[in-house]
PDB file of C-alpha atoms in Angstrom:
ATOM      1  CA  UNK A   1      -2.078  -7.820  14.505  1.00 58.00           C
ATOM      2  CA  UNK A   2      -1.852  -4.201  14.042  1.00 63.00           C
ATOM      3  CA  UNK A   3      -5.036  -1.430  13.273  1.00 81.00           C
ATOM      4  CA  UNK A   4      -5.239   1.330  11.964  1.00 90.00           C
ATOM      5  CA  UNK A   5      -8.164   3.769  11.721  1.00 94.00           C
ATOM      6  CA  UNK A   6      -8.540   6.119   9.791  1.00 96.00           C
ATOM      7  CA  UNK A   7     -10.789   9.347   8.903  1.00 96.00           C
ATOM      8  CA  UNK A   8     -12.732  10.567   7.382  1.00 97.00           C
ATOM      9  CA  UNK A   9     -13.296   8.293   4.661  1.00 96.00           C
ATOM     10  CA  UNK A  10     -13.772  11.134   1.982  1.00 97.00           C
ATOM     11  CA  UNK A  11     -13.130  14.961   2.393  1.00 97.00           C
ATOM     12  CA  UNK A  12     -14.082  17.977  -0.024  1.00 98.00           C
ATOM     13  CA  UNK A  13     -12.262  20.847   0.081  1.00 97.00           C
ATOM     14  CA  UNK A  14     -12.030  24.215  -1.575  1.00 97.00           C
ATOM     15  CA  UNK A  15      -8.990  25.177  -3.568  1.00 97.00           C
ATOM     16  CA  UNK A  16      -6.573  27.200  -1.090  1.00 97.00           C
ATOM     17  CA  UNK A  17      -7.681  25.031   2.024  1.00 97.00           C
ATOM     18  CA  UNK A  18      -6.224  22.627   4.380  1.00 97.00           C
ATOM     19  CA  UNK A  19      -7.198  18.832   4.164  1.00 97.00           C
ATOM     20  CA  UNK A  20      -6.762  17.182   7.482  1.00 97.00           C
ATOM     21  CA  UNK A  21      -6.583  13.386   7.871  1.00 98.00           C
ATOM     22  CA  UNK A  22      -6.329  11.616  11.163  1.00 97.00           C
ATOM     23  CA  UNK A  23      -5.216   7.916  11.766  1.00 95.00           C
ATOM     24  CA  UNK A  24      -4.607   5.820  15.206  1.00 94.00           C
ATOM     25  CA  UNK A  25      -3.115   3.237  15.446  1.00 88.00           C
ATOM     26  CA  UNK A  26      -2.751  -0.068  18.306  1.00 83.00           C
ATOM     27  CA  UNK A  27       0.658  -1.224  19.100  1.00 73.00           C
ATOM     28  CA  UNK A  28       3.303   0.300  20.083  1.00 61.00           C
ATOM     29  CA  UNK A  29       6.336  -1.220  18.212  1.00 62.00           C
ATOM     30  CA  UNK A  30       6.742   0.784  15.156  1.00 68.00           C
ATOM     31  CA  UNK A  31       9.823   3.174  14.260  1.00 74.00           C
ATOM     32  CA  UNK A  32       8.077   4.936  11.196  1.00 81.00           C
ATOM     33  CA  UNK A  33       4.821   6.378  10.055  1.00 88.00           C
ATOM     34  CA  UNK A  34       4.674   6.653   6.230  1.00 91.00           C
ATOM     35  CA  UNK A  35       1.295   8.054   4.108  1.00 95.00           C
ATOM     36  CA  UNK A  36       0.927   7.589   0.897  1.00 96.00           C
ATOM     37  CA  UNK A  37      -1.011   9.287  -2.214  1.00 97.00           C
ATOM     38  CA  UNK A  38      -2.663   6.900  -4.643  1.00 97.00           C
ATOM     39  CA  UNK A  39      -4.091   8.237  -7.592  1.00 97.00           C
ATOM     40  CA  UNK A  40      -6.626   6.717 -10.006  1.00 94.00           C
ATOM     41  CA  UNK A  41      -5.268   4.208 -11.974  1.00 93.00           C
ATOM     42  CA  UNK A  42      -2.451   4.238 -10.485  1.00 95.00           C
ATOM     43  CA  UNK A  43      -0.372   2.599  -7.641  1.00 96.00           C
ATOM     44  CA  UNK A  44       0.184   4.127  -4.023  1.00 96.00           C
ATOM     45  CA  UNK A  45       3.616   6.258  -3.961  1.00 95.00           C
ATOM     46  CA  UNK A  46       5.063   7.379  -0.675  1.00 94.00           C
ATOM     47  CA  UNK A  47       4.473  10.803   0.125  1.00 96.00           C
ATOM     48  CA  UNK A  48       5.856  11.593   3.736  1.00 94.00           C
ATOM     49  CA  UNK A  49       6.741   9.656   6.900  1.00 90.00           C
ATOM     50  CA  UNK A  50       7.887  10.559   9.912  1.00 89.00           C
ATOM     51  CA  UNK A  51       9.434   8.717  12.857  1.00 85.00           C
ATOM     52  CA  UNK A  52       7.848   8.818  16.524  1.00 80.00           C
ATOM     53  CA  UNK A  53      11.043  10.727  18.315  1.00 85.00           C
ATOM     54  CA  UNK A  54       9.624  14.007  16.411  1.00 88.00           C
ATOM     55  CA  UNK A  55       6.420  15.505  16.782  1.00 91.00           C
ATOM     56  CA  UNK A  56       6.084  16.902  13.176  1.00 94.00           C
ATOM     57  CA  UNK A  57       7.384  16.936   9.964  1.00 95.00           C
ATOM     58  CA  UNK A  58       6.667  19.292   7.126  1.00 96.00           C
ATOM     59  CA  UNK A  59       7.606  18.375   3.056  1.00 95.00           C
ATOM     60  CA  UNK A  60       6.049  21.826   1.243  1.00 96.00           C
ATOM     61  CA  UNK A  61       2.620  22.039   1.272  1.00 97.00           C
ATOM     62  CA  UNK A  62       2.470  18.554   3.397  1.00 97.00           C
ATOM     63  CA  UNK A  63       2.802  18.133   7.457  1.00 97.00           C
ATOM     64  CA  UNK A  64       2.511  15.336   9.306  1.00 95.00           C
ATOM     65  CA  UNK A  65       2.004  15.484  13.304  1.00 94.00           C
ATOM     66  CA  UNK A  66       2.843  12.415  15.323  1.00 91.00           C
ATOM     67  CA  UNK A  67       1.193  11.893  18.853  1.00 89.00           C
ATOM     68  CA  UNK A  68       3.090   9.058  20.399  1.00 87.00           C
ATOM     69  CA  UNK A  69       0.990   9.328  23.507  1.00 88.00           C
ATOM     70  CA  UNK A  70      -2.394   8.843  22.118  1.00 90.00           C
ATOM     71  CA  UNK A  71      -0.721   6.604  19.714  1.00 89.00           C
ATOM     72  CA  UNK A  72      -2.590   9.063  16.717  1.00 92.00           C
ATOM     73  CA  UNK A  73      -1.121  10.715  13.673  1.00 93.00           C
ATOM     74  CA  UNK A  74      -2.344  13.462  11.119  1.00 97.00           C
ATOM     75  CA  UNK A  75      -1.344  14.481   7.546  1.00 97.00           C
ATOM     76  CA  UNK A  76      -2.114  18.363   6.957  1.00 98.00           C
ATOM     77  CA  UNK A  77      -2.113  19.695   3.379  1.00 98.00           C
ATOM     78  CA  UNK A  78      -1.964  23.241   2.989  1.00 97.00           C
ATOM     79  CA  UNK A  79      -2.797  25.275   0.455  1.00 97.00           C
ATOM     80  CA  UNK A  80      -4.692  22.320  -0.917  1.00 97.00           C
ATOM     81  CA  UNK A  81      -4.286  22.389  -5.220  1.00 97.00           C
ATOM     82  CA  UNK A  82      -6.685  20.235  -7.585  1.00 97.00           C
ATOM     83  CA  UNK A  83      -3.873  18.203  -8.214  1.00 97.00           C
ATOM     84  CA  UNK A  84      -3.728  16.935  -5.037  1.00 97.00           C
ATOM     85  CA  UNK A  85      -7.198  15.093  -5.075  1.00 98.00           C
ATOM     86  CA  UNK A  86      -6.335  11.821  -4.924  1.00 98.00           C
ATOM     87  CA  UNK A  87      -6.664   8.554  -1.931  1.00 97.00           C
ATOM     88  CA  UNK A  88      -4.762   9.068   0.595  1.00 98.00           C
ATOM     89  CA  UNK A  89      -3.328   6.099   3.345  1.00 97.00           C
ATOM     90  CA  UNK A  90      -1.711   6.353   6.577  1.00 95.00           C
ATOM     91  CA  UNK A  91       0.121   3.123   7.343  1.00 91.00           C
ATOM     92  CA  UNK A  92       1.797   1.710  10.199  1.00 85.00           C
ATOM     93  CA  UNK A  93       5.201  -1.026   9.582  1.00 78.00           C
ATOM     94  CA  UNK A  94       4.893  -4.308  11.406  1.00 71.00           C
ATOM     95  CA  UNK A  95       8.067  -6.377  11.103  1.00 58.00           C
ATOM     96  CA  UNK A  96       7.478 -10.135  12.676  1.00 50.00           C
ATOM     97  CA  UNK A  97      11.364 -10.160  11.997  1.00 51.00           C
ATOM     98  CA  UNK A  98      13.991  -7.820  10.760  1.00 42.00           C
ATOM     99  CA  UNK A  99      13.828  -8.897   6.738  1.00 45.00           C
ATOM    100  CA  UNK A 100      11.150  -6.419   5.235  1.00 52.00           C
ATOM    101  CA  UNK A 101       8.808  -4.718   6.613  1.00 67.00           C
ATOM    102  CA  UNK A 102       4.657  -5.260   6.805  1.00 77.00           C
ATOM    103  CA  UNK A 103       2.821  -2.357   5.926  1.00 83.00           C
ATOM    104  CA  UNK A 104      -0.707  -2.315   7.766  1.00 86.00           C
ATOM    105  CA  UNK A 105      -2.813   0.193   5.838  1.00 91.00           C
ATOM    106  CA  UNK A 106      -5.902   2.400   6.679  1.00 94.00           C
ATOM    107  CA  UNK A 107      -8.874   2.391   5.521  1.00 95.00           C
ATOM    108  CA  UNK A 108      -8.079   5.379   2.677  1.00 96.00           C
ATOM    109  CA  UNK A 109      -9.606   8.987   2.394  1.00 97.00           C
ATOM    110  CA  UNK A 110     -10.718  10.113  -0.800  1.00 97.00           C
ATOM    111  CA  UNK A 111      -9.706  14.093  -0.997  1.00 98.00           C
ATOM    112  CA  UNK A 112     -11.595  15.896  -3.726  1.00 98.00           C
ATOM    113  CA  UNK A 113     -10.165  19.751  -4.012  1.00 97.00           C
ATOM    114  CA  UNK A 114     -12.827  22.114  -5.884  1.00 97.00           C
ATOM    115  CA  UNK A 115     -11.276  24.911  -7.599  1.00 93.00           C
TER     116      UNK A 115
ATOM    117  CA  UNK B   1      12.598   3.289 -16.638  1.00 66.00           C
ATOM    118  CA  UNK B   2      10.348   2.038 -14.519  1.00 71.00           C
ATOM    119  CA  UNK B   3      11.047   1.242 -11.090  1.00 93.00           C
ATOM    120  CA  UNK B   4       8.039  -1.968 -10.554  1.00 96.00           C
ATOM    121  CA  UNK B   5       6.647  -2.946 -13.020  1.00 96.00           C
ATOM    122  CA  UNK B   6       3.295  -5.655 -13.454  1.00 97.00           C
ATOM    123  CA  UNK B   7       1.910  -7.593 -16.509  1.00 97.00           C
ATOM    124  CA  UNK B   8      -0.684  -7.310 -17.794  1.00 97.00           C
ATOM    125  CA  UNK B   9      -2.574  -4.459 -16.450  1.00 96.00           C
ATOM    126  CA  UNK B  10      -5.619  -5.542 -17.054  1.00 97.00           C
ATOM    127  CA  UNK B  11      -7.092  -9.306 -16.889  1.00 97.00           C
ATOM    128  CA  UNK B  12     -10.580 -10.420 -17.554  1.00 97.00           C
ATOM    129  CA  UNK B  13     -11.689 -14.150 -17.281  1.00 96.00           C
ATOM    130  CA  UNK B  14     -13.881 -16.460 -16.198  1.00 96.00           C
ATOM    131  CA  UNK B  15     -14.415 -18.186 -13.132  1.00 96.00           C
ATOM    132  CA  UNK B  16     -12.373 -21.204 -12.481  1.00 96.00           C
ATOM    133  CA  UNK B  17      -9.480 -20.333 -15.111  1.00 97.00           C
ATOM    134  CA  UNK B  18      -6.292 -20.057 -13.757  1.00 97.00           C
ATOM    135  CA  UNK B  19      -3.900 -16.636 -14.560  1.00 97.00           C
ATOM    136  CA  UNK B  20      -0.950 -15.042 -13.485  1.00 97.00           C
ATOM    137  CA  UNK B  21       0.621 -11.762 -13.041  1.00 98.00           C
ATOM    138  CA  UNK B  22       3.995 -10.453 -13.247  1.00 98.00           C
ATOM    139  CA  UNK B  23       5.903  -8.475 -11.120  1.00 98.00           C
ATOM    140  CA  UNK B  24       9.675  -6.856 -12.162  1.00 97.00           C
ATOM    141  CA  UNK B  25      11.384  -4.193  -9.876  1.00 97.00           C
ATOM    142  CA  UNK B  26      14.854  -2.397 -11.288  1.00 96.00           C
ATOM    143  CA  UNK B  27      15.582  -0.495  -7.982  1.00 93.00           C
ATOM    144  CA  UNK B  28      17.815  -3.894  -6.606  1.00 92.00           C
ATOM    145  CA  UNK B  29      15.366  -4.086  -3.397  1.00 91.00           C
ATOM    146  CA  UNK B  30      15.719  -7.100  -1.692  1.00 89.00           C
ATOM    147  CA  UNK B  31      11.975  -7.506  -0.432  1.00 90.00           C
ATOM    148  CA  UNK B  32       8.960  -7.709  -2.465  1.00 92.00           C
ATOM    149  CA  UNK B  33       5.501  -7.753  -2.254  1.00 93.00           C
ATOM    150  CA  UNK B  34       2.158  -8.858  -3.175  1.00 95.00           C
ATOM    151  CA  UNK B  35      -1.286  -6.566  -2.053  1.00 95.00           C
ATOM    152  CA  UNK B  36      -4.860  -6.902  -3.052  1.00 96.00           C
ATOM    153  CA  UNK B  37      -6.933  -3.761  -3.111  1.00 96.00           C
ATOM    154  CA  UNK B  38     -10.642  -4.111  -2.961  1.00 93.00           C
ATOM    155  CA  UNK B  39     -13.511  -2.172  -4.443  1.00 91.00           C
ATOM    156  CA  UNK B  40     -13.495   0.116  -1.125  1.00 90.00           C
ATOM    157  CA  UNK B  41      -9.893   0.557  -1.873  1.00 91.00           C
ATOM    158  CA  UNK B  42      -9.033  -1.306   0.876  1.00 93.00           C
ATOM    159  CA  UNK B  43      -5.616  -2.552   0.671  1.00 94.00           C
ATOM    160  CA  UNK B  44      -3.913  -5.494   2.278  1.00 91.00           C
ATOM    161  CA  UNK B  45      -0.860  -7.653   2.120  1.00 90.00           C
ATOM    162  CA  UNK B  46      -0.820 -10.978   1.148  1.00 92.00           C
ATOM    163  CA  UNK B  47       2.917 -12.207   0.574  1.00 90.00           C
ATOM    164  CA  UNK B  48       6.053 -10.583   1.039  1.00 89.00           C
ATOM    165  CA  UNK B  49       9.319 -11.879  -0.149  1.00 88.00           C
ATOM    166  CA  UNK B  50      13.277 -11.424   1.143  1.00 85.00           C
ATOM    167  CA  UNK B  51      16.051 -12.596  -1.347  1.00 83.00           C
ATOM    168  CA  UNK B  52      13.379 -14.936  -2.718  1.00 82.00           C
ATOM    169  CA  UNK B  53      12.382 -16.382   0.514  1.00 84.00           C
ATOM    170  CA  UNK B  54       8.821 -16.588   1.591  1.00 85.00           C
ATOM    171  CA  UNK B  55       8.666 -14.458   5.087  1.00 80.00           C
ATOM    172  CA  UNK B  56       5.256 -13.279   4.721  1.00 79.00           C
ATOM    173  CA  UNK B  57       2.263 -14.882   4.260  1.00 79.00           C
ATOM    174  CA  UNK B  58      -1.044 -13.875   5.110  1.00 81.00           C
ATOM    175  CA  UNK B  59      -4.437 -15.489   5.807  1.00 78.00           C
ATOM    176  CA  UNK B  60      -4.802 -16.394   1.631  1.00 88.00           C
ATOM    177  CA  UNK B  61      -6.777 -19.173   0.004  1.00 91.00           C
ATOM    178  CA  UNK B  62      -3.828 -21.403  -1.229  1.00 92.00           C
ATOM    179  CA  UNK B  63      -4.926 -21.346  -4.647  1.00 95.00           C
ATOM    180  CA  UNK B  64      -2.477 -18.046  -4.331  1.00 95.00           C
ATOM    181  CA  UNK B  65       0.695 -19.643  -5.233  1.00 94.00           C
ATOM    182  CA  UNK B  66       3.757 -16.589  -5.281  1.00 94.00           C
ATOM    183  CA  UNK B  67       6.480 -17.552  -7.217  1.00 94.00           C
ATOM    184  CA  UNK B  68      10.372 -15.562  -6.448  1.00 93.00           C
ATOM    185  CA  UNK B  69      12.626 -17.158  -9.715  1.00 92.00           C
ATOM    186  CA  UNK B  70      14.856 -14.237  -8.591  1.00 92.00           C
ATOM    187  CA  UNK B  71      14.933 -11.617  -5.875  1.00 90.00           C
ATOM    188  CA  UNK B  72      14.213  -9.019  -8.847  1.00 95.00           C
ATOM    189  CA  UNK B  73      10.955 -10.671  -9.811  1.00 96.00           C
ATOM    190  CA  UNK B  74       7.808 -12.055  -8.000  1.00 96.00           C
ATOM    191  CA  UNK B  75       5.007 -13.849  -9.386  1.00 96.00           C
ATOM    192  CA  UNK B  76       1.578 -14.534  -8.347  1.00 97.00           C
ATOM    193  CA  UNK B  77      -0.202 -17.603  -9.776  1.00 97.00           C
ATOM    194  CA  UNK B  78      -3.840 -18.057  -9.046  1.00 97.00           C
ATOM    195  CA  UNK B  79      -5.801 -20.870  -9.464  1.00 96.00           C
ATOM    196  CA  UNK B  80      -9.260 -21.911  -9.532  1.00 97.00           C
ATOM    197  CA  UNK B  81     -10.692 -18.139  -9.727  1.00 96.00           C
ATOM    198  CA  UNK B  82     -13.552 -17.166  -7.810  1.00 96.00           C
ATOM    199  CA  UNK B  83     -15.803 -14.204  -8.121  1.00 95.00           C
ATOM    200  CA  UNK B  84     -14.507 -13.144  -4.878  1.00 94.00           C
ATOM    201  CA  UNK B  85     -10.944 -12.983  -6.385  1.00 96.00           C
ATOM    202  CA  UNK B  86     -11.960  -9.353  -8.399  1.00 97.00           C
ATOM    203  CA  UNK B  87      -9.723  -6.821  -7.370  1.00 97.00           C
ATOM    204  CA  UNK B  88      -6.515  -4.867  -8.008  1.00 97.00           C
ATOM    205  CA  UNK B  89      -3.639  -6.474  -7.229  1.00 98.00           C
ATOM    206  CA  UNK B  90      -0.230  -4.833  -6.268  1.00 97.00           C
ATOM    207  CA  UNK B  91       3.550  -5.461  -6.337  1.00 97.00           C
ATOM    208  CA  UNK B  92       5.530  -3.334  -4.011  1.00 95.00           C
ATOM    209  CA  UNK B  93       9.147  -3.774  -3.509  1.00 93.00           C
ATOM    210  CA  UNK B  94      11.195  -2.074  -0.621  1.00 90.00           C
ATOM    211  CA  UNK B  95      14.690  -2.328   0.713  1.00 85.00           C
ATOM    212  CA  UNK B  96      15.295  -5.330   3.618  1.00 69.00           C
ATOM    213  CA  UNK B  97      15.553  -2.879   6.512  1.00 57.00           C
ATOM    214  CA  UNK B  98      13.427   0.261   4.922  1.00 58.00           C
ATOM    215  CA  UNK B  99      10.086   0.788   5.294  1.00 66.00           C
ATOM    216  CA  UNK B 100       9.220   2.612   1.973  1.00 83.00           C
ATOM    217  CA  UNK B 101       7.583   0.194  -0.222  1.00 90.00           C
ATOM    218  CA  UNK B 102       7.471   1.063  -4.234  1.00 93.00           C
ATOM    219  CA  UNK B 103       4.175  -0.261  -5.844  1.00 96.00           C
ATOM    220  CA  UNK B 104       3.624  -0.759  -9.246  1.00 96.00           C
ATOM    221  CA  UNK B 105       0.647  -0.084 -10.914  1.00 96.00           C
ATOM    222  CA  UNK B 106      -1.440  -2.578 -10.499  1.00 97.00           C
ATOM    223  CA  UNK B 107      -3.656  -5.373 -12.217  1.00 98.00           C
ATOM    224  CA  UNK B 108      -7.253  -5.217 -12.373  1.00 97.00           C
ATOM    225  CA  UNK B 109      -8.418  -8.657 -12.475  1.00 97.00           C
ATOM    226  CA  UNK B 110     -12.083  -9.080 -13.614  1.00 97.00           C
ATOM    227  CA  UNK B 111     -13.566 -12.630 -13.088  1.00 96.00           C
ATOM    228  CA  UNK B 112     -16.770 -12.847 -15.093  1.00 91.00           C
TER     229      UNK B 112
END
């Protein structure tokens, strides 16, 4: 069964910052890496995922870093805006089989941005 | 236009009715999903669904009957309801071999 850790559980930030989230994760057996932004009230949506044969990818204001060797991964946000403040996820795809895909989530970080 | 939709959005009973929610996704995915999300926002599968074939099915109290009358829709029956049964609850759908799962909105179920 695959964990995945996440931190920190909340984060404050000031308007024009970067918000840094780490996650880490067990096995080994995983071909993408998606995060996803959940705001109140509503459902999570998919922000940016990467696969482990690159190190980084960067969507605007949004980077993810991917270390396959300590098995860890990091979402940067740049520039961090008050509309970003929102619960973010990393998750990691466990597929028993090839129909579908089982997301295993973290544990969420609530990002507040001041302005 | 809405890509996964649930009904109703909000449900408040009492303990030991029984309820269900709806689930509807227009993007022609062939996988769908059901995920509660507690009051830590801690969220976690408990069915998934492949051309309306059961293929996932986590450690849930069988009074959590899904329900796939096509692979469009999923439904999640629930029976008996416990205290322990407050949460949100989420349908996601996703193509068969993609990883990027659509969620819906979400239920809030209140048991009183």
């Amino acid at each position: 069964q695959q964990q995945v850790k996440q931190s920190p559980q909340s984060l404050i930030v000031q308007k024009g910052g970067i918000s840094i989230i780490n996650c880490a994760y067990e096995n080994t057996a995983f071909d993408y890496f998606p995060w996803y932004q959940q705001f109140p009230g509503k459902g999570p949506a998919l922000l940016i995922a990467i696969r482990p044969d690159v190190s980084e990818k960067k969507e605007g204001r949004f980077t993810i870093s991917f270390n396959k060797s300590a098995k860890q991964f990091s979402l940067h946000i740049m520039d961090s805006q008050p509309g970003d403040s929102a619960t973010y996820f990393c998750a990691a795809p466990y597929s028993p089989d090839s129909a579908g895909n089982k997301l295993t989530f973290g544990g969420g970080t609530r990002v507040l941005v001041k302005p | 236009d809405t890509a996964v939709s649930q009904t109703p959005k909000y449900l408040v009973t009492q303990m030991g009715n029984d309820k269900s929610i709806k689930c509807e996704q227009n993007l022609g995915h062939d996988t769908m999903y059901w995920y509660k999300q507690d009051s830590k926002k801690f969220l976690k599968i408990m069915f998934s669904y492949n051309n309306k074939e059961l293929i996932i099915n986590e450690t849930v109290p069988n009074r959590f009957s899904p329900k796939s009358p096509d692979k469009a829709h999923l439904n999640l029956h629930i029976n008996s309801l416990e205290l322990g049964d407050s949460a949100v609850y989420f349908c996601a759908s996703s193509p068969t071999t993609g990883a990027a799962q659509h969620f819906g909105d979400g239920t809030r179920l209140s048991i009183l």
